[in-house]
C-alpha positions as CSV (number, residue, x, y, z in Angstrom):
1,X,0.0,0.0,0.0
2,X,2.8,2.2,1.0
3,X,5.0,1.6,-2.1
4,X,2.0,2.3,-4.4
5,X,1.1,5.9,-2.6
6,X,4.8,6.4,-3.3
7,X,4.5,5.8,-6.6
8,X,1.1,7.7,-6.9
9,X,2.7,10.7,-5.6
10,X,5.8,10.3,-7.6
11,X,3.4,10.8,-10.5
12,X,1.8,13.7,-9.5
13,X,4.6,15.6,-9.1
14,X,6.1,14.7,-12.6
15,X,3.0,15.5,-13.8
16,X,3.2,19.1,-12.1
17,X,6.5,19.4,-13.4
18,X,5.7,18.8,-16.8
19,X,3.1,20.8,-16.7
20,X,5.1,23.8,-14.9
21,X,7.6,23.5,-18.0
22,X,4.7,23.5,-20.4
23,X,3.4,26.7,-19.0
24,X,7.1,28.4,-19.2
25,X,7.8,27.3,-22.8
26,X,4.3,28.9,-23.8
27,X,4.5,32.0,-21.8
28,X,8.4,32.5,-23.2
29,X,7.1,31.8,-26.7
30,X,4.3,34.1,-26.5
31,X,6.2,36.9,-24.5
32,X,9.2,36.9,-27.0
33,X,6.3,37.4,-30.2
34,X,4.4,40.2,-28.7
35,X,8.0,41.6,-28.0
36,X,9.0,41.1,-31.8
37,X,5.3,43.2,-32.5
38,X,6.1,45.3,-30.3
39,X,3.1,44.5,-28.2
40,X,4.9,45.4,-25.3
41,X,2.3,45.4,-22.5
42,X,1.8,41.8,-23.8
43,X,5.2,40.7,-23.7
44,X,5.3,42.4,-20.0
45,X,2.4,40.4,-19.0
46,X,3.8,36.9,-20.3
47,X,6.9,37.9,-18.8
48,X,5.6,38.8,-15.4
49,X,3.9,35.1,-15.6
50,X,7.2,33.6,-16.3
51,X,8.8,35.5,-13.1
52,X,6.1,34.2,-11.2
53,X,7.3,30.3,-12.7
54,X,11.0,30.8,-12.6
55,X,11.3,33.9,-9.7
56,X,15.2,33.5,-10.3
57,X,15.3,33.4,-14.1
58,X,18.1,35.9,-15.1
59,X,16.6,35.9,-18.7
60,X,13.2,36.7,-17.7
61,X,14.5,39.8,-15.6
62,X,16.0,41.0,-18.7
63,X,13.8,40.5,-21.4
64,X,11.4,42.4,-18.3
65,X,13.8,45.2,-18.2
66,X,13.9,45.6,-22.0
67,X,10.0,45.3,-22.1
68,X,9.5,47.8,-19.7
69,X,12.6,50.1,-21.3
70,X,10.3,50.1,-24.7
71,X,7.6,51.4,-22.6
72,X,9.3,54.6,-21.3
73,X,9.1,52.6,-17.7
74,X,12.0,53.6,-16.2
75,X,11.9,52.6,-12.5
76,X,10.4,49.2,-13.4
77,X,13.1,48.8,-16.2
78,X,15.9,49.0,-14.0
79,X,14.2,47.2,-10.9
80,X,14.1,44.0,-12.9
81,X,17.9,44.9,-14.8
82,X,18.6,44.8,-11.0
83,X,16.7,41.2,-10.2
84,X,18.8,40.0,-13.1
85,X,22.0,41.1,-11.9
86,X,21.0,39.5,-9.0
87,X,20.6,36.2,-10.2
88,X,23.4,35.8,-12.4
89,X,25.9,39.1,-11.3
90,X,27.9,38.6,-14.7
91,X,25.4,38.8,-17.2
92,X,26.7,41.5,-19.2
93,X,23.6,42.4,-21.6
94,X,21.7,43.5,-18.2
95,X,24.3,46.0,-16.5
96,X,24.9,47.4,-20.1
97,X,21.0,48.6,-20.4
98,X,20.7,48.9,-16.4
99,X,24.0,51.7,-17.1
100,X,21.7,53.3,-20.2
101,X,18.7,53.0,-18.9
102,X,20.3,55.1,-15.2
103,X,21.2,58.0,-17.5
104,X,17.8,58.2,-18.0
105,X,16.9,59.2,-14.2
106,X,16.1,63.3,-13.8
107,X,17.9,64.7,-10.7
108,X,20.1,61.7,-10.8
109,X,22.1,60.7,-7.4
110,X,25.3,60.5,-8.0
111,X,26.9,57.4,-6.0
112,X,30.1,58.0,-3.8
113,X,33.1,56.2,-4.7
114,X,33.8,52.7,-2.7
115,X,36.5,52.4,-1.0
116,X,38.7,49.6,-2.3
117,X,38.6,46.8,0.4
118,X,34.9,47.2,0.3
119,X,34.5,46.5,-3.7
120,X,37.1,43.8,-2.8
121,X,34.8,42.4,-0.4
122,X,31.8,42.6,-2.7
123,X,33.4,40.7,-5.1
124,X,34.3,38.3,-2.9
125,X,30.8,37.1,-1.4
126,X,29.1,37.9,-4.4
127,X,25.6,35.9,-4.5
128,X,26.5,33.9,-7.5
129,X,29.2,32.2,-5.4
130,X,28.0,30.9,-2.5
131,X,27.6,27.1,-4.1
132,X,31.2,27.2,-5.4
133,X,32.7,28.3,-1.8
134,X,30.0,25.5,-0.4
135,X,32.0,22.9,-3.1
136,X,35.4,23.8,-2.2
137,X,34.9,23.5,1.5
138,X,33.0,20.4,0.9
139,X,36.1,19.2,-0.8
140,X,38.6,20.3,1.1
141,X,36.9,18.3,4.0
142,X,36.3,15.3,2.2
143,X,40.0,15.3,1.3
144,X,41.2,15.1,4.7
145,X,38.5,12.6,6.3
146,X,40.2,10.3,3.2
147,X,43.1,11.1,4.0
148,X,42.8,10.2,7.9
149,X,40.4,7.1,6.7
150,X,43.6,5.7,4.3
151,X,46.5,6.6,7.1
152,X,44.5,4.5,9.3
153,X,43.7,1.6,6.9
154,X,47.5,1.1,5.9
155,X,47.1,2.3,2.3
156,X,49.4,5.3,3.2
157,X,52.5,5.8,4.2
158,X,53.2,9.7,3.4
159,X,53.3,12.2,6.2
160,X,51.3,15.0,5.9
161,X,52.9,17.7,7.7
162,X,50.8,19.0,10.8
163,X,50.5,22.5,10.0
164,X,48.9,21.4,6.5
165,X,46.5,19.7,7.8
166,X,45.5,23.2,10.1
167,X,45.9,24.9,6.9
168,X,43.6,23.1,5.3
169,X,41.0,22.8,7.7
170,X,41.5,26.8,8.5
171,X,41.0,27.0,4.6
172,X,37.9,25.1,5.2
173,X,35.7,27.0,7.8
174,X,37.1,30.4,5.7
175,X,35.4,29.2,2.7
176,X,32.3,28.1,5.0
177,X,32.0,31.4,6.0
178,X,32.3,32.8,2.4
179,X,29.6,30.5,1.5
180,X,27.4,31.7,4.3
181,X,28.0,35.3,3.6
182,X,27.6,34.8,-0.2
183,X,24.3,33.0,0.6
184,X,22.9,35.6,2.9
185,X,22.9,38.1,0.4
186,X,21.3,36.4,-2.0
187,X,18.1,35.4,0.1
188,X,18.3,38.4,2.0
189,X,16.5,41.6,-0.1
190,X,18.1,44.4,1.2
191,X,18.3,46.8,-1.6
192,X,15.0,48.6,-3.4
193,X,14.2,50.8,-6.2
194,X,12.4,54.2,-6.1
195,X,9.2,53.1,-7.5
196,X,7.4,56.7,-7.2
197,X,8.1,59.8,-9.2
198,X,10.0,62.0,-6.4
199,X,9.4,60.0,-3.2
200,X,9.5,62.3,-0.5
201,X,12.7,60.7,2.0
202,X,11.5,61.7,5.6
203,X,13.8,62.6,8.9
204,X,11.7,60.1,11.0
205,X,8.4,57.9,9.5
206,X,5.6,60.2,9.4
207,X,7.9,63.7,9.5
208,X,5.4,66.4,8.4
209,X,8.8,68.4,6.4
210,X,10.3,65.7,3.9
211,X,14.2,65.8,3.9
212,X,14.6,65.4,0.1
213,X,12.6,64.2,-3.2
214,X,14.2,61.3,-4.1
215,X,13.8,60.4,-8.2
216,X,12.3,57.5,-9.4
217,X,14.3,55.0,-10.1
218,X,17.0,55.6,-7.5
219,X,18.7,52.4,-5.7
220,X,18.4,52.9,-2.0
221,X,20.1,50.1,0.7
222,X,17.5,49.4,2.9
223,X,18.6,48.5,6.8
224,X,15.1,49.0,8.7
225,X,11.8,48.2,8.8
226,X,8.8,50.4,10.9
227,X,5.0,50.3,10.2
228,X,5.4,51.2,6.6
229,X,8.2,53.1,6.9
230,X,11.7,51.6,5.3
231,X,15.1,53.6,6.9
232,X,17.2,53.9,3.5
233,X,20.8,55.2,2.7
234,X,20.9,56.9,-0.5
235,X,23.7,56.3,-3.5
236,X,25.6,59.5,-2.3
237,X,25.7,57.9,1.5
238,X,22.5,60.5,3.1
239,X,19.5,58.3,5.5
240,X,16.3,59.1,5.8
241,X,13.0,57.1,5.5
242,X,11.0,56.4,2.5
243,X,7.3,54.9,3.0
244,X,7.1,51.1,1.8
245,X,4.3,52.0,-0.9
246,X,7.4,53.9,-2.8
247,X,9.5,51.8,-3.3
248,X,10.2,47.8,-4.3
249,X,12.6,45.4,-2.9
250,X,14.8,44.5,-5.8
């Protein structure tokens, strides 16, 4: 009885799957022919479907962005050259029309400079490499549990010196930590795009005398939450808070 519900539900979910993959090849074929008529609120709609399928689909981001580009939609343009960024940082196409399509922002904010340790560090625990850290440590481990498990058995005679094996295991929990730190930022949504044409950026939620009008389209880090109330550092390194409605995580 057991091994047959097994089986029942083994086909139920292949039968979802198939059908979930049936769904995206239509949607993709339909968005991509509305785009090449330049239906372009189609193509947005088949492509916002798609998202919903595939919610870390680099492509879909992008063909999103360019929809929404054609449209004259600026905020949601970048927003989703953003989303594909994040899901695969070197795709090349998206930061090319995420740079155009920031030129187009009135009142732009012009970003600080980093300093060089911190770009250093960026690159370092960027999102896309959280499973190769994850493999290496994995590795690295497995490594010297085969090597204790052979020493032990007889099948080697070669001494590993001691402060190798530290090395090794130091290189390890460092490329553990990567992995964690790569991971977090990629499940964590910490960044959002100015949704509204000149948000008004308060001192304190609810401030009666806005700070600033930020423009739409504007990247902002995000580091609290309050009652629909997000505290946000701007590009060129001011805080102030922004209501939720204004803006979307990216």
């Amino acid at each position: 009885m057991s091994i047959r519900l097994s089986l029942t539900c083994i086909a139920i979910l292949l039968n979802i799957s198939v059908f979930a993959n049936g769904n995206y090849e239509d949607w993709w074929q339909k968005g991509n022919n509305y785009y090449t008529q330049k239906n372009y609120d189609s193509a947005a709609y088949c492509y916002n479907q798609l998202a919903q399928l595939q919610p870390g689909n680099a492509e879909v981001y992008y063909n999103l962005g360019n929809t929404y580009y054609r449209l004259n939609l600026i905020s949601k343009a970048i927003l989703n050259y953003e989303r594909a960024l994040k899901a695969e940082p070197g795709h090349k196409q998206a930061a090319d029309n995420l740079y155009l399509t920031q030129s187009r922002i009135k009142n732009r904010i012009q970003a600080l400079p980093e300093i060089f340790f911190i770009r250093w560090w960026k690159s370092m625990t960027g999102n896309n490499l959280a499973n190769i850290y994850a493999g290496i440590a994995a590795f690295l481990f497995l490594l010297l549990i085969g090597y204790q498990i052979a020493k032990k058995l007889g099948y080697l005679t070669l001494d590993v010196p001691v402060q190798a094996t530290w090395a090794a295991v130091s290189l390890s929990v460092l490329f553990i930590i990567l992995s964690i730190v790569s991971a977090q930022g990629s499940i964590s949504a910490t960044q959002a795009i100015v949704m509204q044409e000149e948000a008004q950026m308060m001192r304190e939620p609810k401030y009666a005398q806005p700070l600033s009008l930020i423009p739409e389209g504007t990247k902002v880090d995000i580091s609290k939450e309050e009652a629909g109330w997000y505290e946000v550092r701007l590009p060129d390194g001011r805080t102030g808070w922004l209501a939720t409605a204004t803006v979307e995580k990216i």
